[in-house]
């Protein structure tokens, strides 16, 4: 596979470590991507501010505390859905020699929190009829809200995996996962209520946001996404360094580092 996060899946799915010598490294991806870091990358980030203490209708019946004990699901009430999500985002943004992947960065929990809030419910969007058929797969076109679209897409991916490989999506090999993700990116798989292409675009968008958004929103653990880009974080001013003729490297700071 080649680099990740362009409009083609060959750019989406990065090679496994033993294959990296034949492909583009994450460092080049990091330099080439034009993401806006530190602030609001997309509308989803507003949801994270209100979901840390939010009790969703879909709160899990088990605690599911993982990793360092600070993360717990608040949107995904089925562990299998969350396992599929973790496997998918790790293929989109895998760990390699340059740094951690989506799982380590906390991307699955970032997505969980965003979907539990207003963003996942399309709280600011008009979602009622009449509906007009619009042939534009580059934009969000669905009667489903983002939370429902994510669940439907992940479960469809699991069904495709069971049909093709007799195993769940998170249990199959990486190249097999890539094949399924590619089919969704190309819109070749059928979903109820939305196109598989729209689902894939939402999944990829939220994966990148989770890797690079301010840690305040639940992803970008230890600001490692920023450190790989040498991004200093949302600083109020650069008055002491703006006239420097040499590159000034600064340790990143998060919004939560500022004291009121």
PDB file of C-alpha atoms in Angstrom:
ATOM      1  CA  UNK A   1       0.000   0.000   0.000  1.00  0.00           C
ATOM      2  CA  UNK A   2       1.078   3.641  -0.402  1.00  0.00           C
ATOM      3  CA  UNK A   3       0.558   6.689   1.804  1.00  0.00           C
ATOM      4  CA  UNK A   4      -2.679   7.650   3.477  1.00  0.00           C
ATOM      5  CA  UNK A   5      -5.301  10.450   3.429  1.00  0.00           C
ATOM      6  CA  UNK A   6      -5.681  11.468  -0.174  1.00  0.00           C
ATOM      7  CA  UNK A   7      -8.672  10.918  -2.355  1.00  0.00           C
ATOM      8  CA  UNK A   8      -7.535   7.454  -3.416  1.00  0.00           C
ATOM      9  CA  UNK A   9      -7.420   4.421  -1.123  1.00  0.00           C
ATOM     10  CA  UNK A  10      -3.879   3.734  -2.252  1.00  0.00           C
ATOM     11  CA  UNK A  11      -3.107   6.972  -0.403  1.00  0.00           C
ATOM     12  CA  UNK A  12      -5.410   6.057   2.435  1.00  0.00           C
ATOM     13  CA  UNK A  13      -3.868   2.818   3.577  1.00  0.00           C
ATOM     14  CA  UNK A  14      -0.230   2.906   4.520  1.00  0.00           C
ATOM     15  CA  UNK A  15       2.096  -0.036   4.203  1.00  0.00           C
ATOM     16  CA  UNK A  16       2.904  -2.416   6.980  1.00  0.00           C
ATOM     17  CA  UNK A  17       6.333  -1.748   8.531  1.00  0.00           C
ATOM     18  CA  UNK A  18       8.085  -4.434   6.486  1.00  0.00           C
ATOM     19  CA  UNK A  19       6.740  -2.867   3.274  1.00  0.00           C
ATOM     20  CA  UNK A  20       7.611   0.754   4.012  1.00  0.00           C
ATOM     21  CA  UNK A  21      10.812   0.717   1.992  1.00  0.00           C
ATOM     22  CA  UNK A  22       8.696   0.523  -1.168  1.00  0.00           C
ATOM     23  CA  UNK A  23       6.300   3.367  -0.356  1.00  0.00           C
ATOM     24  CA  UNK A  24       6.029   6.950   0.787  1.00  0.00           C
ATOM     25  CA  UNK A  25       6.611   7.532   4.498  1.00  0.00           C
ATOM     26  CA  UNK A  26       4.261   9.202   6.904  1.00  0.00           C
ATOM     27  CA  UNK A  27       6.645  12.124   7.162  1.00  0.00           C
ATOM     28  CA  UNK A  28       5.895  13.073   3.541  1.00  0.00           C
ATOM     29  CA  UNK A  29       2.173  12.686   4.188  1.00  0.00           C
ATOM     30  CA  UNK A  30       2.446  14.938   7.218  1.00  0.00           C
ATOM     31  CA  UNK A  31       4.257  17.620   5.213  1.00  0.00           C
ATOM     32  CA  UNK A  32       1.863  17.444   2.269  1.00  0.00           C
ATOM     33  CA  UNK A  33      -1.463  17.400   4.065  1.00  0.00           C
ATOM     34  CA  UNK A  34      -3.158  20.771   4.330  1.00  0.00           C
ATOM     35  CA  UNK A  35      -5.099  20.172   7.509  1.00  0.00           C
ATOM     36  CA  UNK A  36      -5.814  23.052   9.839  1.00  0.00           C
ATOM     37  CA  UNK A  37      -4.499  22.046  13.237  1.00  0.00           C
ATOM     38  CA  UNK A  38      -5.185  23.195  16.736  1.00  0.00           C
ATOM     39  CA  UNK A  39      -8.555  24.804  16.154  1.00  0.00           C
ATOM     40  CA  UNK A  40     -11.790  23.498  14.748  1.00  0.00           C
ATOM     41  CA  UNK A  41     -10.944  21.278  11.773  1.00  0.00           C
ATOM     42  CA  UNK A  42     -14.560  20.376  11.147  1.00  0.00           C
ATOM     43  CA  UNK A  43     -17.945  20.821  12.744  1.00  0.00           C
ATOM     44  CA  UNK A  44     -17.471  17.636  14.703  1.00  0.00           C
ATOM     45  CA  UNK A  45     -15.057  19.205  17.138  1.00  0.00           C
ATOM     46  CA  UNK A  46     -17.659  21.336  18.866  1.00  0.00           C
ATOM     47  CA  UNK A  47     -19.356  18.161  20.034  1.00  0.00           C
ATOM     48  CA  UNK A  48     -16.353  17.084  22.065  1.00  0.00           C
ATOM     49  CA  UNK A  49     -16.685  20.037  24.425  1.00  0.00           C
ATOM     50  CA  UNK A  50     -20.069  18.915  25.642  1.00  0.00           C
ATOM     51  CA  UNK A  51     -19.725  15.156  25.541  1.00  0.00           C
ATOM     52  CA  UNK A  52     -17.216  14.505  28.304  1.00  0.00           C
ATOM     53  CA  UNK A  53     -20.057  14.652  30.814  1.00  0.00           C
ATOM     54  CA  UNK A  54     -22.833  13.737  28.402  1.00  0.00           C
ATOM     55  CA  UNK A  55     -24.988  10.711  29.071  1.00  0.00           C
ATOM     56  CA  UNK A  56     -26.136   9.426  25.714  1.00  0.00           C
ATOM     57  CA  UNK A  57     -29.193   7.303  25.055  1.00  0.00           C
ATOM     58  CA  UNK A  58     -26.758   4.700  23.793  1.00  0.00           C
ATOM     59  CA  UNK A  59     -24.486   4.570  26.825  1.00  0.00           C
ATOM     60  CA  UNK A  60     -22.850   1.169  27.155  1.00  0.00           C
ATOM     61  CA  UNK A  61     -24.142  -1.277  29.721  1.00  0.00           C
ATOM     62  CA  UNK A  62     -20.537  -2.108  30.616  1.00  0.00           C
ATOM     63  CA  UNK A  63     -17.799   0.292  31.638  1.00  0.00           C
ATOM     64  CA  UNK A  64     -15.388  -0.800  28.879  1.00  0.00           C
ATOM     65  CA  UNK A  65     -12.572   1.215  30.444  1.00  0.00           C
ATOM     66  CA  UNK A  66      -9.469   0.577  28.355  1.00  0.00           C
ATOM     67  CA  UNK A  67      -5.854   1.659  28.020  1.00  0.00           C
ATOM     68  CA  UNK A  68      -4.941   3.986  30.902  1.00  0.00           C
ATOM     69  CA  UNK A  69      -8.402   3.861  32.457  1.00  0.00           C
ATOM     70  CA  UNK A  70      -9.388   7.349  31.315  1.00  0.00           C
ATOM     71  CA  UNK A  71     -11.377   6.293  28.231  1.00  0.00           C
ATOM     72  CA  UNK A  72     -14.847   4.810  28.149  1.00  0.00           C
ATOM     73  CA  UNK A  73     -17.454   4.528  25.419  1.00  0.00           C
ATOM     74  CA  UNK A  74     -20.470   6.820  25.588  1.00  0.00           C
ATOM     75  CA  UNK A  75     -21.959   6.345  22.098  1.00  0.00           C
ATOM     76  CA  UNK A  76     -21.145   2.787  21.027  1.00  0.00           C
ATOM     77  CA  UNK A  77     -23.190   0.368  23.125  1.00  0.00           C
ATOM     78  CA  UNK A  78     -21.970  -2.690  21.204  1.00  0.00           C
ATOM     79  CA  UNK A  79     -18.348  -3.636  21.714  1.00  0.00           C
ATOM     80  CA  UNK A  80     -18.247  -5.355  18.321  1.00  0.00           C
ATOM     81  CA  UNK A  81     -19.078  -2.079  16.537  1.00  0.00           C
ATOM     82  CA  UNK A  82     -16.279  -0.364  18.431  1.00  0.00           C
ATOM     83  CA  UNK A  83     -13.838  -3.169  17.589  1.00  0.00           C
ATOM     84  CA  UNK A  84     -14.620  -2.722  13.887  1.00  0.00           C
ATOM     85  CA  UNK A  85     -14.111   1.028  14.242  1.00  0.00           C
ATOM     86  CA  UNK A  86     -10.719   0.556  15.895  1.00  0.00           C
ATOM     87  CA  UNK A  87      -9.540  -1.820  13.187  1.00  0.00           C
ATOM     88  CA  UNK A  88     -10.729   0.506  10.401  1.00  0.00           C
ATOM     89  CA  UNK A  89      -9.152   3.710  11.711  1.00  0.00           C
ATOM     90  CA  UNK A  90      -5.860   1.933  12.348  1.00  0.00           C
ATOM     91  CA  UNK A  91      -5.747   0.936   8.667  1.00  0.00           C
ATOM     92  CA  UNK A  92      -6.430   4.526   7.645  1.00  0.00           C
ATOM     93  CA  UNK A  93      -3.818   5.912  10.049  1.00  0.00           C
ATOM     94  CA  UNK A  94      -1.489   3.047  11.056  1.00  0.00           C
ATOM     95  CA  UNK A  95       1.394   3.014  13.464  1.00  0.00           C
ATOM     96  CA  UNK A  96       4.821   3.112  11.822  1.00  0.00           C
ATOM     97  CA  UNK A  97       8.406   4.137  12.510  1.00  0.00           C
ATOM     98  CA  UNK A  98       7.471   7.834  12.523  1.00  0.00           C
ATOM     99  CA  UNK A  99       4.939   7.578  15.312  1.00  0.00           C
ATOM    100  CA  UNK A 100       1.817   5.981  16.752  1.00  0.00           C
ATOM    101  CA  UNK A 101      -1.327   5.061  14.868  1.00  0.00           C
ATOM    102  CA  UNK A 102      -4.976   5.943  15.331  1.00  0.00           C
ATOM    103  CA  UNK A 103      -5.641   3.561  18.203  1.00  0.00           C
ATOM    104  CA  UNK A 104      -2.763   4.806  20.334  1.00  0.00           C
ATOM    105  CA  UNK A 105      -3.713   8.416  19.579  1.00  0.00           C
ATOM    106  CA  UNK A 106      -7.200   7.774  20.954  1.00  0.00           C
ATOM    107  CA  UNK A 107      -9.007   8.316  17.648  1.00  0.00           C
ATOM    108  CA  UNK A 108     -11.726   5.702  18.343  1.00  0.00           C
ATOM    109  CA  UNK A 109     -12.697   7.469  21.570  1.00  0.00           C
ATOM    110  CA  UNK A 110     -12.572  10.856  19.852  1.00  0.00           C
ATOM    111  CA  UNK A 111     -15.072   9.544  17.284  1.00  0.00           C
ATOM    112  CA  UNK A 112     -17.200   8.025  20.046  1.00  0.00           C
ATOM    113  CA  UNK A 113     -17.449  11.378  21.833  1.00  0.00           C
ATOM    114  CA  UNK A 114     -18.220  13.364  18.705  1.00  0.00           C
ATOM    115  CA  UNK A 115     -21.002  11.005  17.668  1.00  0.00           C
ATOM    116  CA  UNK A 116     -22.548  11.183  21.150  1.00  0.00           C
ATOM    117  CA  UNK A 117     -22.916  14.948  20.838  1.00  0.00           C
ATOM    118  CA  UNK A 118     -24.660  17.428  18.584  1.00  0.00           C
ATOM    119  CA  UNK A 119     -22.437  16.630  15.607  1.00  0.00           C
ATOM    120  CA  UNK A 120     -23.411  12.969  15.608  1.00  0.00           C
ATOM    121  CA  UNK A 121     -27.083  13.870  15.858  1.00  0.00           C
ATOM    122  CA  UNK A 122     -26.859  16.504  13.087  1.00  0.00           C
ATOM    123  CA  UNK A 123     -28.249  18.892  15.655  1.00  0.00           C
ATOM    124  CA  UNK A 124     -27.733  21.986  13.484  1.00  0.00           C
ATOM    125  CA  UNK A 125     -28.838  20.442  10.195  1.00  0.00           C
ATOM    126  CA  UNK A 126     -32.313  20.395   8.703  1.00  0.00           C
ATOM    127  CA  UNK A 127     -33.074  16.686   8.302  1.00  0.00           C
ATOM    128  CA  UNK A 128     -36.770  16.691   7.385  1.00  0.00           C
ATOM    129  CA  UNK A 129     -38.425  16.238   3.989  1.00  0.00           C
ATOM    130  CA  UNK A 130     -39.136  16.850   1.215  1.00  0.00           C
ATOM    131  CA  UNK A 131     -36.051  15.043  -0.088  1.00  0.00           C
ATOM    132  CA  UNK A 132     -34.564  15.586  -3.506  1.00  0.00           C
ATOM    133  CA  UNK A 133     -32.276  13.123  -5.214  1.00  0.00           C
ATOM    134  CA  UNK A 134     -28.846  14.770  -5.523  1.00  0.00           C
ATOM    135  CA  UNK A 135     -26.002  13.028  -7.294  1.00  0.00           C
ATOM    136  CA  UNK A 136     -23.128  14.456  -5.281  1.00  0.00           C
ATOM    137  CA  UNK A 137     -21.201  11.875  -3.287  1.00  0.00           C
ATOM    138  CA  UNK A 138     -18.605  14.455  -2.207  1.00  0.00           C
ATOM    139  CA  UNK A 139     -21.053  16.040   0.223  1.00  0.00           C
ATOM    140  CA  UNK A 140     -23.137  14.662   3.071  1.00  0.00           C
ATOM    141  CA  UNK A 141     -26.336  13.391   1.457  1.00  0.00           C
ATOM    142  CA  UNK A 142     -28.360  11.089   3.697  1.00  0.00           C
ATOM    143  CA  UNK A 143     -31.503  10.950   5.775  1.00  0.00           C
ATOM    144  CA  UNK A 144     -29.414   9.273   8.454  1.00  0.00           C
ATOM    145  CA  UNK A 145     -27.647  11.404  11.012  1.00  0.00           C
ATOM    146  CA  UNK A 146     -23.902  10.885  11.343  1.00  0.00           C
ATOM    147  CA  UNK A 147     -24.200   8.577  14.322  1.00  0.00           C
ATOM    148  CA  UNK A 148     -26.641   6.288  12.540  1.00  0.00           C
ATOM    149  CA  UNK A 149     -24.568   6.396   9.360  1.00  0.00           C
ATOM    150  CA  UNK A 150     -21.460   5.357  11.280  1.00  0.00           C
ATOM    151  CA  UNK A 151     -23.227   2.437  12.932  1.00  0.00           C
ATOM    152  CA  UNK A 152     -24.786   1.292   9.666  1.00  0.00           C
ATOM    153  CA  UNK A 153     -21.457   1.534   7.854  1.00  0.00           C
ATOM    154  CA  UNK A 154     -19.454  -0.338  10.483  1.00  0.00           C
ATOM    155  CA  UNK A 155     -22.033  -3.118  10.669  1.00  0.00           C
ATOM    156  CA  UNK A 156     -22.159  -3.400   6.903  1.00  0.00           C
ATOM    157  CA  UNK A 157     -18.368  -3.686   6.821  1.00  0.00           C
ATOM    158  CA  UNK A 158     -18.621  -6.490   9.354  1.00  0.00           C
ATOM    159  CA  UNK A 159     -21.264  -8.261   7.270  1.00  0.00           C
ATOM    160  CA  UNK A 160     -19.123  -7.983   4.141  1.00  0.00           C
ATOM    161  CA  UNK A 161     -16.169  -9.429   6.043  1.00  0.00           C
ATOM    162  CA  UNK A 162     -18.228 -12.353   7.359  1.00  0.00           C
ATOM    163  CA  UNK A 163     -19.543 -13.075   3.880  1.00  0.00           C
ATOM    164  CA  UNK A 164     -16.145 -12.942   2.165  1.00  0.00           C
ATOM    165  CA  UNK A 165     -13.836 -14.307   4.852  1.00  0.00           C
ATOM    166  CA  UNK A 166     -16.113 -15.963   7.423  1.00  0.00           C
ATOM    167  CA  UNK A 167     -14.534 -13.726  10.061  1.00  0.00           C
ATOM    168  CA  UNK A 168     -15.416 -10.374  11.596  1.00  0.00           C
ATOM    169  CA  UNK A 169     -13.734  -7.288  10.165  1.00  0.00           C
ATOM    170  CA  UNK A 170     -11.423  -6.808  13.137  1.00  0.00           C
ATOM    171  CA  UNK A 171     -10.325 -10.459  12.919  1.00  0.00           C
ATOM    172  CA  UNK A 172      -9.149 -10.534   9.292  1.00  0.00           C
ATOM    173  CA  UNK A 173      -5.720  -9.617   7.906  1.00  0.00           C
ATOM    174  CA  UNK A 174      -4.752  -6.026   7.130  1.00  0.00           C
ATOM    175  CA  UNK A 175      -4.740  -6.470   3.358  1.00  0.00           C
ATOM    176  CA  UNK A 176      -8.221  -7.992   3.557  1.00  0.00           C
ATOM    177  CA  UNK A 177      -9.405  -5.016   5.590  1.00  0.00           C
ATOM    178  CA  UNK A 178      -7.883  -2.712   2.982  1.00  0.00           C
ATOM    179  CA  UNK A 179      -9.807  -4.489   0.242  1.00  0.00           C
ATOM    180  CA  UNK A 180     -13.107  -3.905   2.040  1.00  0.00           C
ATOM    181  CA  UNK A 181     -12.258  -0.272   2.808  1.00  0.00           C
ATOM    182  CA  UNK A 182     -11.379   0.255  -0.846  1.00  0.00           C
ATOM    183  CA  UNK A 183     -14.759  -1.088  -1.911  1.00  0.00           C
ATOM    184  CA  UNK A 184     -16.477   1.326   0.468  1.00  0.00           C
ATOM    185  CA  UNK A 185     -14.383   4.249  -0.731  1.00  0.00           C
ATOM    186  CA  UNK A 186     -15.387   3.471  -4.303  1.00  0.00           C
ATOM    187  CA  UNK A 187     -19.063   3.150  -3.360  1.00  0.00           C
ATOM    188  CA  UNK A 188     -19.246  -0.488  -4.456  1.00  0.00           C
ATOM    189  CA  UNK A 189     -20.918  -1.844  -1.336  1.00  0.00           C
ATOM    190  CA  UNK A 190     -24.608  -1.301  -0.586  1.00  0.00           C
ATOM    191  CA  UNK A 191     -25.773   0.318   2.629  1.00  0.00           C
ATOM    192  CA  UNK A 192     -29.206   1.199   3.944  1.00  0.00           C
ATOM    193  CA  UNK A 193     -29.915   4.906   4.077  1.00  0.00           C
ATOM    194  CA  UNK A 194     -26.596   6.154   2.705  1.00  0.00           C
ATOM    195  CA  UNK A 195     -23.938   5.389   0.137  1.00  0.00           C
ATOM    196  CA  UNK A 196     -20.888   3.446   1.274  1.00  0.00           C
ATOM    197  CA  UNK A 197     -18.762   6.209  -0.249  1.00  0.00           C
ATOM    198  CA  UNK A 198     -20.357   8.827   2.002  1.00  0.00           C
ATOM    199  CA  UNK A 199     -19.780   6.593   5.014  1.00  0.00           C
ATOM    200  CA  UNK A 200     -16.124   6.110   4.114  1.00  0.00           C
ATOM    201  CA  UNK A 201     -15.597   9.842   3.682  1.00  0.00           C
ATOM    202  CA  UNK A 202     -17.097  10.458   7.135  1.00  0.00           C
ATOM    203  CA  UNK A 203     -14.906   7.744   8.661  1.00  0.00           C
ATOM    204  CA  UNK A 204     -11.738   9.111   7.078  1.00  0.00           C
ATOM    205  CA  UNK A 205     -12.587  12.711   7.979  1.00  0.00           C
ATOM    206  CA  UNK A 206     -13.140  11.847  11.630  1.00  0.00           C
ATOM    207  CA  UNK A 207      -9.997   9.706  11.746  1.00  0.00           C
ATOM    208  CA  UNK A 208      -7.834  12.619  10.606  1.00  0.00           C
ATOM    209  CA  UNK A 209      -9.605  15.010  12.961  1.00  0.00           C
ATOM    210  CA  UNK A 210      -9.042  12.653  15.868  1.00  0.00           C
ATOM    211  CA  UNK A 211      -5.338  12.401  15.089  1.00  0.00           C
ATOM    212  CA  UNK A 212      -4.751  16.151  14.803  1.00  0.00           C
ATOM    213  CA  UNK A 213      -7.411  17.976  16.823  1.00  0.00           C
ATOM    214  CA  UNK A 214      -6.571  19.579  20.127  1.00  0.00           C
ATOM    215  CA  UNK A 215      -6.366  16.873  22.849  1.00  0.00           C
ATOM    216  CA  UNK A 216      -9.150  18.768  24.598  1.00  0.00           C
ATOM    217  CA  UNK A 217     -11.554  16.976  22.249  1.00  0.00           C
ATOM    218  CA  UNK A 218     -10.421  13.482  23.164  1.00  0.00           C
ATOM    219  CA  UNK A 219      -7.890  12.487  20.480  1.00  0.00           C
ATOM    220  CA  UNK A 220      -4.278  13.379  19.637  1.00  0.00           C
ATOM    221  CA  UNK A 221      -3.059  11.723  22.830  1.00  0.00           C
ATOM    222  CA  UNK A 222      -0.009  13.395  24.366  1.00  0.00           C
ATOM    223  CA  UNK A 223      -0.121  15.766  21.362  1.00  0.00           C
ATOM    224  CA  UNK A 224       1.792  13.156  19.359  1.00  0.00           C
ATOM    225  CA  UNK A 225      -0.083  14.080  16.177  1.00  0.00           C
ATOM    226  CA  UNK A 226       1.278  17.612  16.534  1.00  0.00           C
ATOM    227  CA  UNK A 227       4.749  16.465  17.526  1.00  0.00           C
ATOM    228  CA  UNK A 228       5.038  14.481  14.298  1.00  0.00           C
ATOM    229  CA  UNK A 229       4.293  17.705  12.420  1.00  0.00           C
ATOM    230  CA  UNK A 230       6.314  19.913  14.750  1.00  0.00           C
ATOM    231  CA  UNK A 231       3.170  21.975  15.282  1.00  0.00           C
ATOM    232  CA  UNK A 232       3.395  24.134  18.443  1.00  0.00           C
ATOM    233  CA  UNK A 233      -0.292  24.180  19.283  1.00  0.00           C
ATOM    234  CA  UNK A 234      -2.728  27.109  19.598  1.00  0.00           C
ATOM    235  CA  UNK A 235      -0.429  29.803  20.906  1.00  0.00           C
ATOM    236  CA  UNK A 236      -1.808  33.327  21.399  1.00  0.00           C
ATOM    237  CA  UNK A 237       1.221  35.055  19.876  1.00  0.00           C
ATOM    238  CA  UNK A 238       4.720  34.555  18.453  1.00  0.00           C
ATOM    239  CA  UNK A 239       5.994  38.033  19.206  1.00  0.00           C
ATOM    240  CA  UNK A 240       9.256  36.769  20.712  1.00  0.00           C
ATOM    241  CA  UNK A 241      10.123  34.588  17.746  1.00  0.00           C
ATOM    242  CA  UNK A 242       8.515  36.199  14.704  1.00  0.00           C
ATOM    243  CA  UNK A 243      11.664  38.018  13.614  1.00  0.00           C
ATOM    244  CA  UNK A 244      13.955  35.037  14.010  1.00  0.00           C
ATOM    245  CA  UNK A 245      15.719  34.088  10.788  1.00  0.00           C
ATOM    246  CA  UNK A 246      16.053  30.478  11.930  1.00  0.00           C
ATOM    247  CA  UNK A 247      13.358  27.889  12.442  1.00  0.00           C
ATOM    248  CA  UNK A 248      12.120  27.982  16.020  1.00  0.00           C
ATOM    249  CA  UNK A 249      10.990  24.620  17.366  1.00  0.00           C
ATOM    250  CA  UNK A 250       8.578  24.835  20.269  1.00  0.00           C
ATOM    251  CA  UNK A 251       7.043  22.156  22.420  1.00  0.00           C
ATOM    252  CA  UNK A 252       3.306  21.975  21.694  1.00  0.00           C
ATOM    253  CA  UNK A 253       0.718  23.176  24.151  1.00  0.00           C
ATOM    254  CA  UNK A 254      -2.991  22.351  24.243  1.00  0.00           C
ATOM    255  CA  UNK A 255      -6.006  24.522  24.905  1.00  0.00           C
ATOM    256  CA  UNK A 256      -6.359  22.743  28.222  1.00  0.00           C
ATOM    257  CA  UNK A 257      -2.888  23.950  29.199  1.00  0.00           C
ATOM    258  CA  UNK A 258      -4.155  27.513  29.501  1.00  0.00           C
ATOM    259  CA  UNK A 259      -5.285  28.510  32.956  1.00  0.00           C
ATOM    260  CA  UNK A 260      -8.296  30.840  33.351  1.00  0.00           C
TER     261      UNK A 260
END
